PDB file of N, CA, C and O in Angstrom:
ATOM      1  N   MET A1428      44.505  25.512  24.754  1.00 53.00           N
ATOM      2  CA  MET A1428      43.104  25.515  24.399  1.00 53.00           C
ATOM      3  C   MET A1428      42.886  26.546  23.289  1.00 53.00           C
ATOM      4  O   MET A1428      43.264  27.703  23.438  1.00 53.00           O
ATOM      5  N   PRO A1429      42.275  26.141  22.189  1.00 59.00           N
ATOM      6  CA  PRO A1429      42.046  27.066  21.086  1.00 59.00           C
ATOM      7  C   PRO A1429      41.123  28.212  21.503  1.00 59.00           C
ATOM      8  O   PRO A1429      40.194  28.023  22.274  1.00 59.00           O
ATOM      9  N   ASN A1430      41.395  29.380  20.963  1.00 73.00           N
ATOM     10  CA  ASN A1430      40.583  30.551  21.280  1.00 73.00           C
ATOM     11  C   ASN A1430      39.330  30.652  20.434  1.00 73.00           C
ATOM     12  O   ASN A1430      38.325  31.198  20.865  1.00 73.00           O
ATOM     13  N   ASN A1431      39.405  30.142  19.203  1.00 80.00           N
ATOM     14  CA  ASN A1431      38.264  30.304  18.308  1.00 80.00           C
ATOM     15  C   ASN A1431      38.204  29.138  17.323  1.00 80.00           C
ATOM     16  O   ASN A1431      39.069  28.278  17.297  1.00 80.00           O
ATOM     17  N   GLU A1432      37.170  29.162  16.512  1.00 84.00           N
ATOM     18  CA  GLU A1432      36.949  28.058  15.570  1.00 84.00           C
ATOM     19  C   GLU A1432      38.074  27.950  14.546  1.00 84.00           C
ATOM     20  O   GLU A1432      38.495  26.847  14.195  1.00 84.00           O
ATOM     21  N   LYS A1433      38.588  29.080  14.085  1.00 81.00           N
ATOM     22  CA  LYS A1433      39.664  29.060  13.091  1.00 81.00           C
ATOM     23  C   LYS A1433      40.919  28.389  13.673  1.00 81.00           C
ATOM     24  O   LYS A1433      41.551  27.568  13.013  1.00 81.00           O
ATOM     25  N   GLU A1434      41.274  28.722  14.899  1.00 81.00           N
ATOM     26  CA  GLU A1434      42.434  28.116  15.545  1.00 81.00           C
ATOM     27  C   GLU A1434      42.203  26.623  15.761  1.00 81.00           C
ATOM     28  O   GLU A1434      43.097  25.798  15.533  1.00 81.00           O
ATOM     29  N   TYR A1435      40.998  26.238  16.169  1.00 80.00           N
ATOM     30  CA  TYR A1435      40.654  24.836  16.383  1.00 80.00           C
ATOM     31  C   TYR A1435      40.756  24.068  15.071  1.00 80.00           C
ATOM     32  O   TYR A1435      41.309  22.965  15.026  1.00 80.00           O
ATOM     33  N   ASN A1436      40.253  24.655  13.983  1.00 85.00           N
ATOM     34  CA  ASN A1436      40.345  24.006  12.671  1.00 85.00           C
ATOM     35  C   ASN A1436      41.801  23.823  12.255  1.00 85.00           C
ATOM     36  O   ASN A1436      42.155  22.825  11.636  1.00 85.00           O
ATOM     37  N   GLY A1437      42.658  24.777  12.610  1.00 84.00           N
ATOM     38  CA  GLY A1437      44.086  24.648  12.313  1.00 84.00           C
ATOM     39  C   GLY A1437      44.683  23.436  13.003  1.00 84.00           C
ATOM     40  O   GLY A1437      45.473  22.697  12.415  1.00 84.00           O
ATOM     41  N   TYR A1438      44.316  23.224  14.268  1.00 85.00           N
ATOM     42  CA  TYR A1438      44.796  22.043  15.000  1.00 85.00           C
ATOM     43  C   TYR A1438      44.299  20.762  14.338  1.00 85.00           C
ATOM     44  O   TYR A1438      45.051  19.796  14.198  1.00 85.00           O
ATOM     45  N   LEU A1439      43.039  20.745  13.945  1.00 88.00           N
ATOM     46  CA  LEU A1439      42.487  19.554  13.304  1.00 88.00           C
ATOM     47  C   LEU A1439      43.168  19.275  11.968  1.00 88.00           C
ATOM     48  O   LEU A1439      43.442  18.117  11.641  1.00 88.00           O
ATOM     49  N   LEU A1440      43.455  20.309  11.198  1.00 90.00           N
ATOM     50  CA  LEU A1440      44.154  20.120   9.918  1.00 90.00           C
ATOM     51  C   LEU A1440      45.555  19.562  10.143  1.00 90.00           C
ATOM     52  O   LEU A1440      46.005  18.706   9.391  1.00 90.00           O
ATOM     53  N   ASP A1441      46.256  20.043  11.170  1.00 90.00           N
ATOM     54  CA  ASP A1441      47.575  19.494  11.494  1.00 90.00           C
ATOM     55  C   ASP A1441      47.478  18.006  11.800  1.00 90.00           C
ATOM     56  O   ASP A1441      48.296  17.209  11.347  1.00 90.00           O
ATOM     57  N   GLN A1442      46.473  17.618  12.574  1.00 91.00           N
ATOM     58  CA  GLN A1442      46.306  16.211  12.933  1.00 91.00           C
ATOM     59  C   GLN A1442      45.961  15.375  11.707  1.00 91.00           C
ATOM     60  O   GLN A1442      46.465  14.264  11.536  1.00 91.00           O
ATOM     61  N   LEU A1443      45.112  15.903  10.835  1.00 91.00           N
ATOM     62  CA  LEU A1443      44.735  15.192   9.616  1.00 91.00           C
ATOM     63  C   LEU A1443      45.944  14.983   8.708  1.00 91.00           C
ATOM     64  O   LEU A1443      46.139  13.899   8.152  1.00 91.00           O
ATOM     65  N   GLU A1444      46.788  15.997   8.584  1.00 92.00           N
ATOM     66  CA  GLU A1444      47.999  15.872   7.774  1.00 92.00           C
ATOM     67  C   GLU A1444      48.933  14.810   8.343  1.00 92.00           C
ATOM     68  O   GLU A1444      49.530  14.036   7.597  1.00 92.00           O
ATOM     69  N   LEU A1445      49.056  14.774   9.659  1.00 91.00           N
ATOM     70  CA  LEU A1445      49.888  13.759  10.306  1.00 91.00           C
ATOM     71  C   LEU A1445      49.373  12.359   9.968  1.00 91.00           C
ATOM     72  O   LEU A1445      50.147  11.485   9.575  1.00 91.00           O
ATOM     73  N   ILE A1446      48.088  12.151  10.089  1.00 90.00           N
ATOM     74  CA  ILE A1446      47.494  10.841   9.792  1.00 90.00           C
ATOM     75  C   ILE A1446      47.733  10.463   8.328  1.00 90.00           C
ATOM     76  O   ILE A1446      48.086   9.321   8.020  1.00 90.00           O
ATOM     77  N   GLU A1447      47.569  11.419   7.429  1.00 92.00           N
ATOM     78  CA  GLU A1447      47.771  11.132   6.006  1.00 92.00           C
ATOM     79  C   GLU A1447      49.221  10.744   5.711  1.00 92.00           C
ATOM     80  O   GLU A1447      49.473   9.831   4.923  1.00 92.00           O
ATOM     81  N   ARG A1448      50.183  11.431   6.351  1.00 90.00           N
ATOM     82  CA  ARG A1448      51.591  11.073   6.134  1.00 90.00           C
ATOM     83  C   ARG A1448      51.884   9.674   6.658  1.00 90.00           C
ATOM     84  O   ARG A1448      52.606   8.901   6.016  1.00 90.00           O
ATOM     85  N   LEU A1449      51.336   9.336   7.804  1.00 89.00           N
ATOM     86  CA  LEU A1449      51.550   8.000   8.359  1.00 89.00           C
ATOM     87  C   LEU A1449      50.882   6.927   7.497  1.00 89.00           C
ATOM     88  O   LEU A1449      51.444   5.853   7.303  1.00 89.00           O
ATOM     89  N   GLU A1450      49.709   7.223   6.971  1.00 90.00           N
ATOM     90  CA  GLU A1450      49.030   6.258   6.094  1.00 90.00           C
ATOM     91  C   GLU A1450      49.867   5.952   4.854  1.00 90.00           C
ATOM     92  O   GLU A1450      49.907   4.816   4.394  1.00 90.00           O
ATOM     93  N   MET A1451      50.550   6.960   4.323  1.00 89.00           N
ATOM     94  CA  MET A1451      51.394   6.734   3.141  1.00 89.00           C
ATOM     95  C   MET A1451      52.522   5.766   3.457  1.00 89.00           C
ATOM     96  O   MET A1451      52.866   4.911   2.638  1.00 89.00           O
ATOM     97  N   VAL A1452      53.111   5.859   4.631  1.00 89.00           N
ATOM     98  CA  VAL A1452      54.210   4.976   5.012  1.00 89.00           C
ATOM     99  C   VAL A1452      53.681   3.573   5.316  1.00 89.00           C
ATOM    100  O   VAL A1452      54.314   2.574   4.968  1.00 89.00           O
ATOM    101  N   ILE A1453      52.524   3.486   5.935  1.00 90.00           N
ATOM    102  CA  ILE A1453      51.943   2.194   6.312  1.00 90.00           C
ATOM    103  C   ILE A1453      51.631   1.338   5.083  1.00 90.00           C
ATOM    104  O   ILE A1453      51.733   0.115   5.141  1.00 90.00           O
ATOM    105  N   GLU A1454      51.295   1.972   3.971  1.00 85.00           N
ATOM    106  CA  GLU A1454      50.946   1.221   2.755  1.00 85.00           C
ATOM    107  C   GLU A1454      52.056   0.280   2.324  1.00 85.00           C
ATOM    108  O   GLU A1454      51.806  -0.746   1.706  1.00 85.00           O
ATOM    109  N   ASP A1455      53.298   0.605   2.657  1.00 81.00           N
ATOM    110  CA  ASP A1455      54.430  -0.234   2.267  1.00 81.00           C
ATOM    111  C   ASP A1455      54.599  -1.444   3.175  1.00 81.00           C
ATOM    112  O   ASP A1455      55.435  -2.313   2.902  1.00 81.00           O
ATOM    113  N   ASN A1456      53.835  -1.518   4.281  1.00 86.00           N
ATOM    114  CA  ASN A1456      53.923  -2.615   5.246  1.00 86.00           C
ATOM    115  C   ASN A1456      55.347  -2.797   5.779  1.00 86.00           C
ATOM    116  O   ASN A1456      55.783  -3.907   6.040  1.00 86.00           O
ATOM    117  N   ASN A1457      56.069  -1.693   5.936  1.00 88.00           N
ATOM    118  CA  ASN A1457      57.436  -1.735   6.441  1.00 88.00           C
ATOM    119  C   ASN A1457      57.442  -1.099   7.826  1.00 88.00           C
ATOM    120  O   ASN A1457      57.410   0.124   7.954  1.00 88.00           O
ATOM    121  N   ILE A1458      57.496  -1.914   8.868  1.00 90.00           N
ATOM    122  CA  ILE A1458      57.390  -1.426  10.239  1.00 90.00           C
ATOM    123  C   ILE A1458      58.543  -0.485  10.579  1.00 90.00           C
ATOM    124  O   ILE A1458      58.359   0.486  11.323  1.00 90.00           O
ATOM    125  N   GLU A1459      59.721  -0.717  10.033  1.00 91.00           N
ATOM    126  CA  GLU A1459      60.857   0.164  10.303  1.00 91.00           C
ATOM    127  C   GLU A1459      60.619   1.551   9.704  1.00 91.00           C
ATOM    128  O   GLU A1459      60.974   2.567  10.305  1.00 91.00           O
ATOM    129  N   ALA A1460      60.029   1.602   8.523  1.00 89.00           N
ATOM    130  CA  ALA A1460      59.725   2.892   7.899  1.00 89.00           C
ATOM    131  C   ALA A1460      58.671   3.638   8.719  1.00 89.00           C
ATOM    132  O   ALA A1460      58.745   4.860   8.862  1.00 89.00           O
ATOM    133  N   VAL A1461      57.710   2.898   9.263  1.00 90.00           N
ATOM    134  CA  VAL A1461      56.671   3.515  10.098  1.00 90.00           C
ATOM    135  C   VAL A1461      57.303   4.083  11.365  1.00 90.00           C
ATOM    136  O   VAL A1461      57.009   5.218  11.770  1.00 90.00           O
ATOM    137  N   LYS A1462      58.187   3.328  12.004  1.00 91.00           N
ATOM    138  CA  LYS A1462      58.862   3.803  13.214  1.00 91.00           C
ATOM    139  C   LYS A1462      59.685   5.055  12.922  1.00 91.00           C
ATOM    140  O   LYS A1462      59.699   6.005  13.706  1.00 91.00           O
ATOM    141  N   LYS A1463      60.359   5.052  11.795  1.00 92.00           N
ATOM    142  CA  LYS A1463      61.173   6.201  11.405  1.00 92.00           C
ATOM    143  C   LYS A1463      60.299   7.433  11.183  1.00 92.00           C
ATOM    144  O   LYS A1463      60.632   8.543  11.620  1.00 92.00           O
ATOM    145  N   GLN A1464      59.165   7.241  10.518  1.00 91.00           N
ATOM    146  CA  GLN A1464      58.248   8.356  10.265  1.00 91.00           C
ATOM    147  C   GLN A1464      57.653   8.869  11.572  1.00 91.00           C
ATOM    148  O   GLN A1464      57.519  10.078  11.758  1.00 91.00           O
ATOM    149  N   LEU A1465      57.304   7.960  12.491  1.00 91.00           N
ATOM    150  CA  LEU A1465      56.770   8.373  13.786  1.00 91.00           C
ATOM    151  C   LEU A1465      57.787   9.212  14.558  1.00 91.00           C
ATOM    152  O   LEU A1465      57.424  10.221  15.183  1.00 91.00           O
ATOM    153  N   ALA A1466      59.042   8.828  14.520  1.00 93.00           N
ATOM    154  CA  ALA A1466      60.083   9.591  15.202  1.00 93.00           C
ATOM    155  C   ALA A1466      60.203  10.992  14.603  1.00 93.00           C
ATOM    156  O   ALA A1466      60.360  11.980  15.331  1.00 93.00           O
ATOM    157  N   LEU A1467      60.110  11.077  13.287  1.00 91.00           N
ATOM    158  CA  LEU A1467      60.171  12.369  12.621  1.00 91.00           C
ATOM    159  C   LEU A1467      58.976  13.241  12.999  1.00 91.00           C
ATOM    160  O   LEU A1467      59.128  14.424  13.307  1.00 91.00           O
ATOM    161  N   GLU A1468      57.783  12.653  13.001  1.00 89.00           N
ATOM    162  CA  GLU A1468      56.578  13.404  13.360  1.00 89.00           C
ATOM    163  C   GLU A1468      56.658  13.885  14.803  1.00 89.00           C
ATOM    164  O   GLU A1468      56.250  15.003  15.115  1.00 89.00           O
ATOM    165  N   LYS A1469      57.202  13.057  15.682  1.00 90.00           N
ATOM    166  CA  LYS A1469      57.357  13.445  17.085  1.00 90.00           C
ATOM    167  C   LYS A1469      58.277  14.662  17.186  1.00 90.00           C
ATOM    168  O   LYS A1469      58.009  15.599  17.945  1.00 90.00           O
ATOM    169  N   LYS A1470      59.345  14.655  16.405  1.00 90.00           N
ATOM    170  CA  LYS A1470      60.277  15.783  16.407  1.00 90.00           C
ATOM    171  C   LYS A1470      59.571  17.064  15.951  1.00 90.00           C
ATOM    172  O   LYS A1470      59.784  18.134  16.514  1.00 90.00           O
ATOM    173  N   PHE A1471      58.713  16.947  14.920  1.00 86.00           N
ATOM    174  CA  PHE A1471      57.970  18.116  14.434  1.00 86.00           C
ATOM    175  C   PHE A1471      57.050  18.678  15.518  1.00 86.00           C
ATOM    176  O   PHE A1471      56.954  19.886  15.700  1.00 86.00           O
ATOM    177  N   VAL A1472      56.360  17.794  16.233  1.00 84.00           N
ATOM    178  CA  VAL A1472      55.445  18.223  17.294  1.00 84.00           C
ATOM    179  C   VAL A1472      56.234  18.882  18.421  1.00 84.00           C
ATOM    180  O   VAL A1472      55.852  19.946  18.925  1.00 84.00           O
ATOM    181  N   GLU A1473      57.332  18.271  18.821  1.00 85.00           N
ATOM    182  CA  GLU A1473      58.141  18.843  19.895  1.00 85.00           C
ATOM    183  C   GLU A1473      58.683  20.207  19.506  1.00 85.00           C
ATOM    184  O   GLU A1473      58.767  21.115  20.342  1.00 85.00           O
ATOM    185  N   ARG A1474      59.029  20.391  18.252  1.00 85.00           N
ATOM    186  CA  ARG A1474      59.519  21.687  17.789  1.00 85.00           C
ATOM    187  C   ARG A1474      58.453  22.757  17.989  1.00 85.00           C
ATOM    188  O   ARG A1474      58.755  23.882  18.392  1.00 85.00           O
ATOM    189  N   LYS A1475      57.201  22.408  17.721  1.00 79.00           N
ATOM    190  CA  LYS A1475      56.104  23.363  17.927  1.00 79.00           C
ATOM    191  C   LYS A1475      55.873  23.616  19.411  1.00 79.00           C
ATOM    192  O   LYS A1475      55.604  24.744  19.814  1.00 79.00           O
ATOM    193  N   LEU A1476      55.963  22.571  20.227  1.00 76.00           N
ATOM    194  CA  LEU A1476      55.703  22.710  21.660  1.00 76.00           C
ATOM    195  C   LEU A1476      56.721  23.598  22.347  1.00 76.00           C
ATOM    196  O   LEU A1476      56.383  24.367  23.246  1.00 76.00           O
ATOM    197  N   TYR A1477      57.969  23.480  21.955  1.00 72.00           N
ATOM    198  CA  TYR A1477      59.042  24.150  22.675  1.00 72.00           C
ATOM    199  C   TYR A1477      59.598  25.360  21.931  1.00 72.00           C
ATOM    200  O   TYR A1477      60.684  25.803  22.223  1.00 72.00           O
ATOM    201  N   GLN A1478      58.844  25.881  20.994  1.00 66.00           N
ATOM    202  CA  GLN A1478      59.362  27.001  20.232  1.00 66.00           C
ATOM    203  C   GLN A1478      59.504  28.244  21.110  1.00 66.00           C
ATOM    204  O   GLN A1478      58.745  28.462  22.048  1.00 66.00           O
ATOM    205  N   LYS A1479      60.523  29.028  20.833  1.00 67.00           N
ATOM    206  CA  LYS A1479      60.792  30.262  21.561  1.00 67.00           C
ATOM    207  C   LYS A1479      60.659  31.412  20.586  1.00 67.00           C
ATOM    208  O   LYS A1479      61.247  31.366  19.521  1.00 67.00           O
ATOM    209  N   PRO A1480      59.953  32.440  20.843  1.00 64.00           N
ATOM    210  CA  PRO A1480      59.133  32.663  22.022  1.00 64.00           C
ATOM    211  C   PRO A1480      57.895  31.772  21.994  1.00 64.00           C
ATOM    212  O   PRO A1480      57.559  31.228  20.950  1.00 64.00           O
ATOM    213  N   PRO A1481      57.223  31.631  23.125  1.00 59.00           N
ATOM    214  CA  PRO A1481      56.030  30.779  23.180  1.00 59.00           C
ATOM    215  C   PRO A1481      54.975  31.218  22.165  1.00 59.00           C
ATOM    216  O   PRO A1481      54.920  32.390  21.794  1.00 59.00           O
ATOM    217  N   ILE A1482      54.170  30.263  21.758  1.00 59.00           N
ATOM    218  CA  ILE A1482      53.104  30.553  20.793  1.00 59.00           C
ATOM    219  C   ILE A1482      52.135  31.585  21.370  1.00 59.00           C
ATOM    220  O   ILE A1482      51.688  32.474  20.689  1.00 59.00           O
ATOM    221  N   ARG A1483      51.826  31.478  22.651  1.00 63.00           N
ATOM    222  CA  ARG A1483      50.880  32.390  23.302  1.00 63.00           C
ATOM    223  C   ARG A1483      51.622  33.405  24.147  1.00 63.00           C
ATOM    224  O   ARG A1483      52.584  33.107  24.808  1.00 63.00           O
ATOM    225  N   ASN A1484      51.126  34.595  24.129  1.00 59.00           N
ATOM    226  CA  ASN A1484      51.641  35.640  25.010  1.00 59.00           C
ATOM    227  C   ASN A1484      50.632  35.872  26.117  1.00 59.00           C
ATOM    228  O   ASN A1484      49.642  36.552  25.909  1.00 59.00           O
ATOM    229  N   GLU A1485      50.885  35.268  27.256  1.00 53.00           N
ATOM    230  CA  GLU A1485      49.927  35.405  28.357  1.00 53.00           C
ATOM    231  C   GLU A1485      50.431  36.347  29.395  1.00 53.00           C
ATOM    232  O   GLU A1485      51.521  36.642  29.574  1.00 53.00           O
TER     233      GLU A1485
END
């Protein structure tokens, strides 16, 4: 859960960038390229989720 507006905006910008990258691949109408890009984006998200040390120090 974001602590403040700046952190929340950072999450929204990350999501917007993801959508823009996927839109670029979709323009080619190549389903295999879209699947490949989705797999790459998933890897990027997982890297953030499982980073050591954790993002938050609780």
